[in-house]
Tab-separated table of C-alpha atoms in Angstrom:
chain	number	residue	atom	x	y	z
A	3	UNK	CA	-111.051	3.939	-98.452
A	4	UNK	CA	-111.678	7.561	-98.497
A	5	UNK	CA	-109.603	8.336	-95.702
A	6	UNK	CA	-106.863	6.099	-97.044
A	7	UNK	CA	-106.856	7.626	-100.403
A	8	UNK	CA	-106.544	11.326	-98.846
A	9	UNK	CA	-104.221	10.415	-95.838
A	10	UNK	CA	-101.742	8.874	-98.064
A	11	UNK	CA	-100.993	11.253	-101.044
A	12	UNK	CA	-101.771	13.998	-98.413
A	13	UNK	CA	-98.682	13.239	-96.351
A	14	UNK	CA	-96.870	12.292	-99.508
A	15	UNK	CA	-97.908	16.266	-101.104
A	16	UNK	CA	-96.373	17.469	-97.897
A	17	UNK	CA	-93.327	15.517	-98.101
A	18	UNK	CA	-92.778	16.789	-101.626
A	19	UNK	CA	-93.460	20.297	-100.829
A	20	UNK	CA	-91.226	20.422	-97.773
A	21	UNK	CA	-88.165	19.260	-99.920
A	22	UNK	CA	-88.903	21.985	-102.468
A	23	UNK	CA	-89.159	24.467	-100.005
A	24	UNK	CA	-85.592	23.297	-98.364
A	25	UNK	CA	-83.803	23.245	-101.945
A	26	UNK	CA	-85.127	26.669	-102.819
A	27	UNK	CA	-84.565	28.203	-99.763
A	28	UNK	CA	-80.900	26.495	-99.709
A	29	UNK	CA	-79.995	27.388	-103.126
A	30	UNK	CA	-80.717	30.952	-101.952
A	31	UNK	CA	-77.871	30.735	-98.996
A	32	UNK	CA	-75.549	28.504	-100.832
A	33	UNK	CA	-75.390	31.405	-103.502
A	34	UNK	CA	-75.300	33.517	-100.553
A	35	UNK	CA	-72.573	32.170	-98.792
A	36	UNK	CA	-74.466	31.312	-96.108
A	37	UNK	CA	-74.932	27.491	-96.197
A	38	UNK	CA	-72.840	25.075	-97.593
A	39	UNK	CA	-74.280	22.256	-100.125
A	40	UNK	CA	-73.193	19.386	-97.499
A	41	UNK	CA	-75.262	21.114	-95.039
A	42	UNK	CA	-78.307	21.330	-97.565
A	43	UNK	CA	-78.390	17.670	-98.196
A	44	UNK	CA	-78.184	17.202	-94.457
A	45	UNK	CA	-81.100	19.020	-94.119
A	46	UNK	CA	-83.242	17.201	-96.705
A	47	UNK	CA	-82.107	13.894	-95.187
A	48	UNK	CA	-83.660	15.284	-91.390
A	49	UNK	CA	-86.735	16.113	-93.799
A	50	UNK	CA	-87.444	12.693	-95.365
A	51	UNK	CA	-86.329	11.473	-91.683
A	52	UNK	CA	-89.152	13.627	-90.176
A	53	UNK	CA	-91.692	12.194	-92.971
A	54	UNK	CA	-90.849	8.327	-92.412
A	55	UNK	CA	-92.541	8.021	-89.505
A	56	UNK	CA	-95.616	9.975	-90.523
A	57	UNK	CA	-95.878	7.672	-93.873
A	58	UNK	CA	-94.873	4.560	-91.501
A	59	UNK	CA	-98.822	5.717	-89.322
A	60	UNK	CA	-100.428	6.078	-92.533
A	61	UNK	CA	-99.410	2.374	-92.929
A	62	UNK	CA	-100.531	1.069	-89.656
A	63	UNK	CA	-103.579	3.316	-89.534
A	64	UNK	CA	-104.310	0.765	-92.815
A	65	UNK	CA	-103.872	-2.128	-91.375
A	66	UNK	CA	-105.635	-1.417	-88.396
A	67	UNK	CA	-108.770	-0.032	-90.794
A	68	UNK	CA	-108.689	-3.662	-92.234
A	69	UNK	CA	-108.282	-6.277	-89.115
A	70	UNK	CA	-111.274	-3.852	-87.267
A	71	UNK	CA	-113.754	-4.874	-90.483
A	72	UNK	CA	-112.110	-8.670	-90.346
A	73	UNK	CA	-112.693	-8.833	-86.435
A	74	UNK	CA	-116.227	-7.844	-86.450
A	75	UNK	CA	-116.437	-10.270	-89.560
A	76	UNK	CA	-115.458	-12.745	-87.284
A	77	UNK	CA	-117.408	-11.834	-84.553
A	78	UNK	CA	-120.750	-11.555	-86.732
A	79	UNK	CA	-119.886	-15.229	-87.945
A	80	UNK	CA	-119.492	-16.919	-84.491
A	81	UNK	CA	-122.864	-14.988	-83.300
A	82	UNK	CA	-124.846	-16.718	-85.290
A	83	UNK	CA	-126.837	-19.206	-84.081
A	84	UNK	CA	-126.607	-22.668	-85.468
A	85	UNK	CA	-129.771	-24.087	-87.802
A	86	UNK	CA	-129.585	-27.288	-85.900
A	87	UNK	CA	-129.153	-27.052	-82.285
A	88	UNK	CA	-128.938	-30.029	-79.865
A	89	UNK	CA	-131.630	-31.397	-77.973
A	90	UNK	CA	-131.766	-30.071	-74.292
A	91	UNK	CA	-131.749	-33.680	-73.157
A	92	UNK	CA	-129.911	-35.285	-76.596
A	93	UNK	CA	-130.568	-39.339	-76.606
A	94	UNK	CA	-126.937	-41.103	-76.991
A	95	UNK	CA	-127.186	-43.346	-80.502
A	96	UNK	CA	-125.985	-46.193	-79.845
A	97	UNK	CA	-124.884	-48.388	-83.188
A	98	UNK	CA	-127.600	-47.246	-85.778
A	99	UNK	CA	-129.472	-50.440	-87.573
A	100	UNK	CA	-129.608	-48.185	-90.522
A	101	UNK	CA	-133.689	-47.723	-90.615
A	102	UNK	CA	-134.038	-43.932	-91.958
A	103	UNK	CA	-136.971	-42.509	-92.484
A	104	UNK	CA	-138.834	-38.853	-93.905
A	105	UNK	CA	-142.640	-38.805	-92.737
A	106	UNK	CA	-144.398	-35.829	-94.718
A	107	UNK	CA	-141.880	-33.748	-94.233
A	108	UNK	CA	-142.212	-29.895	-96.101
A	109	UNK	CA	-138.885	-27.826	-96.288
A	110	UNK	CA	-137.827	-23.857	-97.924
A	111	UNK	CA	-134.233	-23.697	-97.935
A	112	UNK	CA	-134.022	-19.959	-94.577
A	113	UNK	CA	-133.685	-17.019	-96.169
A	114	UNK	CA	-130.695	-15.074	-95.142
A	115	UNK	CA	-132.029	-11.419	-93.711
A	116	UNK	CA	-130.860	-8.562	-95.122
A	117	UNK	CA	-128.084	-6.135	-93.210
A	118	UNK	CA	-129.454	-2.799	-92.112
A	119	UNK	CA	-128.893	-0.269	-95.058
A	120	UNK	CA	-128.083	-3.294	-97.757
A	121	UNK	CA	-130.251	-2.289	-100.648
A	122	UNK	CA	-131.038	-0.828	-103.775
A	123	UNK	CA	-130.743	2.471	-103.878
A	124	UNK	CA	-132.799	4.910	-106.951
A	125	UNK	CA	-130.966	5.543	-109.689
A	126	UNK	CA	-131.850	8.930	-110.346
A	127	UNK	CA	-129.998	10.181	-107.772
A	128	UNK	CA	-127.066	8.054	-105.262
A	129	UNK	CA	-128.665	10.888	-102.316
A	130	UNK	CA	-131.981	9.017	-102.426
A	131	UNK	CA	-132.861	6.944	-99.161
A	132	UNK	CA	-131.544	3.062	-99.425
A	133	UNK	CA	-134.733	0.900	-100.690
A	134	UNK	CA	-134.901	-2.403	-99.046
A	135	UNK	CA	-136.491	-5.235	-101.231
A	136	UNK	CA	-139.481	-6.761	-99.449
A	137	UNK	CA	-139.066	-10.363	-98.393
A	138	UNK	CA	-140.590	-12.654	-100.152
A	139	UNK	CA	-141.697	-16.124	-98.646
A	140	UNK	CA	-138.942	-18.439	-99.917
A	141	UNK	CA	-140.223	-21.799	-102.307
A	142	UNK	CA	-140.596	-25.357	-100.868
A	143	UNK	CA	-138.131	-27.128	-101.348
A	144	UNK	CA	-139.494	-30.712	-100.633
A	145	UNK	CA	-143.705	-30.546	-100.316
A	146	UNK	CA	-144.686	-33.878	-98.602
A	147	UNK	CA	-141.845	-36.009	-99.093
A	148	UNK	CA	-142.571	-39.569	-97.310
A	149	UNK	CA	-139.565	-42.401	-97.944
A	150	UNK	CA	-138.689	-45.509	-95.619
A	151	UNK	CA	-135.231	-46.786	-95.993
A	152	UNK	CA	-135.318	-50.137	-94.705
A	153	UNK	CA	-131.737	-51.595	-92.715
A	154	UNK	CA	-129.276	-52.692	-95.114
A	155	UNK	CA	-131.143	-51.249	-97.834
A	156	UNK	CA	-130.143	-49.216	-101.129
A	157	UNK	CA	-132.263	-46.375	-102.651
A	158	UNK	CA	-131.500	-44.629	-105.393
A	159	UNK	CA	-132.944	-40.889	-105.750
A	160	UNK	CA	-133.543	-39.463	-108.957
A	161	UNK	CA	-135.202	-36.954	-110.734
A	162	UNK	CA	-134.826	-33.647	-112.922
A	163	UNK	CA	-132.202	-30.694	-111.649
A	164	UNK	CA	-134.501	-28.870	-108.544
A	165	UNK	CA	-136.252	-32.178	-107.809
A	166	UNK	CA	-134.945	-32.489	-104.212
A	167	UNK	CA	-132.563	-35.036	-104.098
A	168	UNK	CA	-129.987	-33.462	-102.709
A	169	UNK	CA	-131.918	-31.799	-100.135
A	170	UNK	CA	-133.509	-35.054	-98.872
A	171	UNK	CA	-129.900	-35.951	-98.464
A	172	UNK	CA	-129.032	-32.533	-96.172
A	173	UNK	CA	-132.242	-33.192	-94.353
A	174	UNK	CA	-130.721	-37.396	-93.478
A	175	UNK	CA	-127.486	-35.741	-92.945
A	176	UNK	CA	-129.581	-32.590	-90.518
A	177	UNK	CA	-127.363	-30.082	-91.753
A	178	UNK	CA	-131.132	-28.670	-91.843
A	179	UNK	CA	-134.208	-29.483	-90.028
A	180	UNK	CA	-137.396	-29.989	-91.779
A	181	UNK	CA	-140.502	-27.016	-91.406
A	182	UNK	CA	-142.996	-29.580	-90.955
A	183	UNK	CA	-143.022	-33.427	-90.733
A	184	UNK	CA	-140.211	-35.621	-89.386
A	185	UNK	CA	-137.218	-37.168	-89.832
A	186	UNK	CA	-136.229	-40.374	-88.284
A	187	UNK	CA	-133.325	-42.931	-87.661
A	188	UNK	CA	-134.186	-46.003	-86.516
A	189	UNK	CA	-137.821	-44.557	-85.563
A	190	UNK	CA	-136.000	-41.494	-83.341
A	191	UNK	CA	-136.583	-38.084	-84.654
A	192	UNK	CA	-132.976	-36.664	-85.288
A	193	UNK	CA	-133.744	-33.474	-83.594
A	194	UNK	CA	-134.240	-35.890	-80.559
A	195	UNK	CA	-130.673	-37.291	-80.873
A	196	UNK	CA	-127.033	-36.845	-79.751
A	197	UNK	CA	-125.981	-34.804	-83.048
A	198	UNK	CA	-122.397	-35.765	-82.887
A	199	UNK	CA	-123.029	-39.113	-82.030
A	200	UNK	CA	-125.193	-39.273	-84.681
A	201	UNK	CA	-122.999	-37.955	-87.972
A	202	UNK	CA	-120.298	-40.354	-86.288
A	203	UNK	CA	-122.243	-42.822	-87.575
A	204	UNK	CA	-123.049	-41.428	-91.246
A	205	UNK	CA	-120.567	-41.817	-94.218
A	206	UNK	CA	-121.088	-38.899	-96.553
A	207	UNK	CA	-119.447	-38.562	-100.365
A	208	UNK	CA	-120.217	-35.372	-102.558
A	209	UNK	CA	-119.808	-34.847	-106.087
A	210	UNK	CA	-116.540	-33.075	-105.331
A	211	UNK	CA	-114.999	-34.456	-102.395
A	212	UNK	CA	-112.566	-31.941	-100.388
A	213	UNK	CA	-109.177	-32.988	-99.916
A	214	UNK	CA	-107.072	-31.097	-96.970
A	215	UNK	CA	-103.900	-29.895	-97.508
A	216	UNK	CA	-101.455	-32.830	-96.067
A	217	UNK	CA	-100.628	-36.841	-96.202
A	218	UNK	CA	-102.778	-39.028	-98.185
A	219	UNK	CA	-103.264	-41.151	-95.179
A	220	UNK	CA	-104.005	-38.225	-92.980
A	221	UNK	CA	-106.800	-37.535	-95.663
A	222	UNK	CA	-107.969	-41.179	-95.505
A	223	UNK	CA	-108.123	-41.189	-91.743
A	224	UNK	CA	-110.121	-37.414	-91.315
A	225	UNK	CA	-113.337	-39.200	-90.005
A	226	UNK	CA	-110.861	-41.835	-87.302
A	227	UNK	CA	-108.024	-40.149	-86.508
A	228	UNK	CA	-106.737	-42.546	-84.401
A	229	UNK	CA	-106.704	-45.217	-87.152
A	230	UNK	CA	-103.822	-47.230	-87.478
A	231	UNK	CA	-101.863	-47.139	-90.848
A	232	UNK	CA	-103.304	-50.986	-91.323
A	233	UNK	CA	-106.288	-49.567	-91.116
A	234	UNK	CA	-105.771	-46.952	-93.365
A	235	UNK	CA	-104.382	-49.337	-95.959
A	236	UNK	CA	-107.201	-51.758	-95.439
A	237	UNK	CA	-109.944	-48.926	-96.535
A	238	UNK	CA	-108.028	-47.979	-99.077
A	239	UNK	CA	-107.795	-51.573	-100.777
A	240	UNK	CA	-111.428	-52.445	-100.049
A	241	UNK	CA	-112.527	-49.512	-102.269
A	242	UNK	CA	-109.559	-50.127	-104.931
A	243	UNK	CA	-107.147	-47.080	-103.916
A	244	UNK	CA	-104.063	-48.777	-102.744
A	245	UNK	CA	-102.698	-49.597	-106.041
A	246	UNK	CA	-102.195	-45.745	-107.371
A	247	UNK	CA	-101.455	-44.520	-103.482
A	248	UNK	CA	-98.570	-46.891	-103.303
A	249	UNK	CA	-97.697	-45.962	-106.511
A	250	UNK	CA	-97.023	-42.094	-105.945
A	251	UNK	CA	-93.884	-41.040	-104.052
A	252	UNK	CA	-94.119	-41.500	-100.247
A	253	UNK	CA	-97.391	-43.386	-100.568
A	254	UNK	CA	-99.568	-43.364	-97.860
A	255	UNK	CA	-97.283	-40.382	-96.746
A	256	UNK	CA	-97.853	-38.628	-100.142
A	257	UNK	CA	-98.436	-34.681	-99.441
A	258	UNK	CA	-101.066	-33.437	-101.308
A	259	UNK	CA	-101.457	-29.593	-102.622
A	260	UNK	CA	-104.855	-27.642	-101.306
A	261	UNK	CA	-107.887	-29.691	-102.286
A	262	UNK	CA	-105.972	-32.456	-103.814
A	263	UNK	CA	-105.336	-30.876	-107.245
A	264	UNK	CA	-102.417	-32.856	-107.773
A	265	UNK	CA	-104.599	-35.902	-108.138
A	266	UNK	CA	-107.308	-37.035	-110.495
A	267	UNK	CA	-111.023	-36.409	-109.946
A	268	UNK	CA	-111.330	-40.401	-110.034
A	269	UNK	CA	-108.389	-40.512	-107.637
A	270	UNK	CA	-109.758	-37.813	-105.415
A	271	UNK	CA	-113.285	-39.882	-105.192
A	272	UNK	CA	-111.653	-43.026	-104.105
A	273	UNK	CA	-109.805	-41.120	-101.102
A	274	UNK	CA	-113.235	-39.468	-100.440
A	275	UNK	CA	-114.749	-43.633	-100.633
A	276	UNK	CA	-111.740	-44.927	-98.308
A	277	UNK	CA	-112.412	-42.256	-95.969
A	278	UNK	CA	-115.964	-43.276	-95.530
A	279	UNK	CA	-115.325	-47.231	-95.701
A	280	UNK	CA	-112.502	-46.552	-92.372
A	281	UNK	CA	-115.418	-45.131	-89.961
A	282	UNK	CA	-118.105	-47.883	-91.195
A	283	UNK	CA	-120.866	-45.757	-91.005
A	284	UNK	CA	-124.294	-47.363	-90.590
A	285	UNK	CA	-126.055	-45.209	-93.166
A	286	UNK	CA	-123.954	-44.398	-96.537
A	287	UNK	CA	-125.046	-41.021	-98.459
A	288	UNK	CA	-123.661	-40.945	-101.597
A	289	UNK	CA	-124.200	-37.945	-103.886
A	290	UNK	CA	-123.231	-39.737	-107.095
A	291	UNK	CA	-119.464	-40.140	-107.100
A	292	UNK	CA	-119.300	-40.813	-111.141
A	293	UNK	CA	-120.782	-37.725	-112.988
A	294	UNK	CA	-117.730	-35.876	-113.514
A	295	UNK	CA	-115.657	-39.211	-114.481
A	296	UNK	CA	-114.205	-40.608	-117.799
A	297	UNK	CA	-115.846	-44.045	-118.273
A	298	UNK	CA	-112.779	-46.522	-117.450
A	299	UNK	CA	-112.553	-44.674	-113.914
A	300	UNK	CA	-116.187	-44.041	-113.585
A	301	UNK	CA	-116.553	-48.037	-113.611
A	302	UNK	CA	-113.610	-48.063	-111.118
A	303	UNK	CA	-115.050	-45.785	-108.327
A	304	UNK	CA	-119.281	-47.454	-108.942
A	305	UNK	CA	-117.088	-50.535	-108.344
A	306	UNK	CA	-115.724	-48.918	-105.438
A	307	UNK	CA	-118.994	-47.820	-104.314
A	308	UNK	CA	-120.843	-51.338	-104.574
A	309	UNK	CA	-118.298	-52.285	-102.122
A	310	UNK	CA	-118.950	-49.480	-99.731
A	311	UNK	CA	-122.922	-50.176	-100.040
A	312	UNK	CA	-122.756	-53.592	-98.552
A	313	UNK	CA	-124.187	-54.366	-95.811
A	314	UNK	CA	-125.278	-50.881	-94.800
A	315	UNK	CA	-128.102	-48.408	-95.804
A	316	UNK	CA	-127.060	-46.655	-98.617
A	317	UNK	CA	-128.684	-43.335	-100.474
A	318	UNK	CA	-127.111	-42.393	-103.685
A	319	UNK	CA	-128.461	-39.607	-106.045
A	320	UNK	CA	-128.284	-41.239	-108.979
A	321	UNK	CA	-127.504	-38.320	-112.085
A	322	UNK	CA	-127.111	-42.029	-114.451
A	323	UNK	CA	-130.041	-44.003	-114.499
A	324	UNK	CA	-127.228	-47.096	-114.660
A	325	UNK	CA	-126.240	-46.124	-110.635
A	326	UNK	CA	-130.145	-46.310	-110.141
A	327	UNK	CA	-130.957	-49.858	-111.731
A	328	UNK	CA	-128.600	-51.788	-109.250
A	329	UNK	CA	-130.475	-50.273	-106.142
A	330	UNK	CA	-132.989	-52.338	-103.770
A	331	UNK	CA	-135.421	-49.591	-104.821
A	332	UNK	CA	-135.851	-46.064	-106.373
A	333	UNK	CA	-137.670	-43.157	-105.288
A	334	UNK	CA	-138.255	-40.836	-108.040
A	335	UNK	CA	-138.808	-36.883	-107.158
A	336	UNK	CA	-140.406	-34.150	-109.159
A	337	UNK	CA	-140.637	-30.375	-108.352
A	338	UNK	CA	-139.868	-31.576	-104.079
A	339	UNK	CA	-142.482	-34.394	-104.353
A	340	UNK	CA	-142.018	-38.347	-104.005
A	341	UNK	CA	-143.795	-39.402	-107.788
A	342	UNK	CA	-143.138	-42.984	-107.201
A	343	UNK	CA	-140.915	-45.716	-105.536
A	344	UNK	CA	-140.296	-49.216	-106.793
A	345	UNK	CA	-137.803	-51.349	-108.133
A	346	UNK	CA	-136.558	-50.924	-111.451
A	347	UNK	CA	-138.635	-53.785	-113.506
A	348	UNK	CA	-141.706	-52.631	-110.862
A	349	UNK	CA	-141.440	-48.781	-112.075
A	350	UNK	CA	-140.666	-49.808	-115.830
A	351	UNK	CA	-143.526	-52.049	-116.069
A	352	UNK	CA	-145.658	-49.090	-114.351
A	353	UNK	CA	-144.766	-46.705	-117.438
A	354	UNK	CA	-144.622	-43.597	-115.389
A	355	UNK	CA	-142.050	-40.679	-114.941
A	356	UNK	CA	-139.104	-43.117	-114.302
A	357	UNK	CA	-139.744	-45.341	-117.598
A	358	UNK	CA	-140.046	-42.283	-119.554
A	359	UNK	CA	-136.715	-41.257	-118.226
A	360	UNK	CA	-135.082	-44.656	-118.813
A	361	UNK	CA	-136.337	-44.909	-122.320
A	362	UNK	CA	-134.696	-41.231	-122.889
A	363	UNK	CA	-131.745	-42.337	-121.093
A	364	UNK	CA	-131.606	-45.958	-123.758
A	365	UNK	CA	-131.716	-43.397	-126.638
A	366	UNK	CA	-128.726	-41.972	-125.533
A	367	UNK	CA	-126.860	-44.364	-124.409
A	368	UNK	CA	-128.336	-47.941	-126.646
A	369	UNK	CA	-125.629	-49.853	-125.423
A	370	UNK	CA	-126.956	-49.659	-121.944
């Protein structure tokens, strides 16, 4: 930026001074009778001629500043070396039965290393030497987390903002290994197995769901591709989408703007819900659909998502304790530990950390 901010008004000073020098000089002979005023303009037109080029470099000398930072950007981001690599001898997976499981398992979320030179610096003086913050061993995450998510099963997660849940579902998912301890699917430790294969097999729907830019039913179809539009259609009416697709101009063929923002959030969730329904995953993680949601479309998408749940092992992070009482069974976490797991008359009767949060959650909401 330094460079930039010199070259440019540099050239630009020298531009200016070499058209004052012309007209004062030529004012001198035109008075003189030695140059005529069409020759004079002449001249200053070969001037600025001479300086477009220079100013033109300046330019490209820019650019060229910019894509050299951008291409070792690039180059620094496709050297680094993936959290979860493959197996040297990866297991195919077959059709999962849907048996997960998290034996003891202890996780810190890596810390990222500091760049050479990134620091604080003193702030006496900007001169000083760069002072690098010491590393600091990162928290845990989850501390001995054991759950077993039996086939066809659904287990709610919840707990207090920090508890865990949502890393218990990154660990299922292995976008992250665990430090210690193991996690399993259908009694095979994931880091054992085919990692594509695997996720093939998972159905995964955030809080937020991301939309691509493009059809509805291209959207719809991101996890099969080669789905037909029948298909397409029949995900979308199992999970209660069809009626408001078919409804919007072009349907299925509906373009949608950059992360759907021409749609609703409840709209956007039941896309995100057909799109898992069309590759039938054998494990469902859902990180609750409904928390952002008015409550005539937050019963239309838990509606949606009872549907999905059949028949398959589901996890859902429950932020409502009303998504948690219509699971098999709930695990509740506190501060990366498993407190308890039961069903929801078993844990009420037991009076621990989960009734106290249900009898909070009936003061706010008595009609529940």
């Amino acid at each position: 930026q330094r460079l930039v901010a010199t070259y440019f008004p540099f050239v630009q000073f020298l531009s200016a001074v070499a058209d004052a020098v012309v007209l004062g000089v030529g004012a001198r002979l035109i008075a003189s009778g030695s140059l005529t005023p069409g020759a004079l303009i002449a001249f200053i037109l070969y001037i600025n001629m001479f300086f477009s080029p220079i100013q033109q470099l300046s330019q490209v000398f820019d650019s060229w500043q910019q894509t050299r930072v951008s291409v070792g950007r690039v180059a620094e981001l496709m050297s680094l070396q993936t959290l979860t690599p493959d197996a040297e001898s990866p297991l195919l997976v077959r059709r999962l039965t849907g048996a997960v499981a998290l034996d003891d398992v202890h996780f810190s979320y890596p810390v990222v290393p500091a760049r050479p030179g990134v620091g604080r610096r003193g702030p006496a003086d900007a001169r000083l030497p760069i002072i690098l913050d010491r590393p600091t061993k990162p928290p845990e995450a989850l501390r001995g987390v054991t759950i077993d998510v039996r086939p066809g099963e659904t287990i709610a997660l919840v707990g207090e903002t920090g508890a865990g849940k949502s890393t218990v579902m990154k660990l299922l998912a292995r976008f992250y290994d665990p430090d210690s301890g193991t996690v399993r699917a259908d009694g095979l430790d994931l880091r054992a197995l085919d990692l594509h294969g695997f996720r093939t097999q998972l159905g995964y729907v955030p809080q937020e769901s991301f939309l691509f830019s493009g059809s509805i039913r291209d959207n719809i179809a991101y996890g099969r591709p080669l789905a037909t539009d029948g298909q397409v259609e029949a995900a979308a009416r199992a999970v209660g989408a069809h009626e408001f697709v078919a409804a919007l101009p072009g349907g299925y063929l509906h373009e949608l703007s950059e992360r759907g923002k021409s749609l609703s959030s409840g709209q956007r969730q039941l896309i995100a819900l057909a799109r898992a329904e069309l590759v039938d995953p054998a494990v469902l993680l859902l990180d609750e659909a409904t928390s952002n949601l008015d409550l005539v479309t937050e019963a239309r998408v838990a509606a949606a998502m009872q549907h999905l749940s059949r028949s398959r092992t589901t996890v859902v992070i429950a932020h409502r304790l009303q998504t948690a009482r219509n699971a098999d069974r709930i695990a509740v976490l506190d501060h990366g530990t498993v407190a308890e797991v039961g069903s929801h008359d078993d844990l009420l009767e037991a009076g621990g950390r989960y009734a106290a949060m249900w009898q909070t959650f009936e003061l706010v909401s008595p009609s529940v």
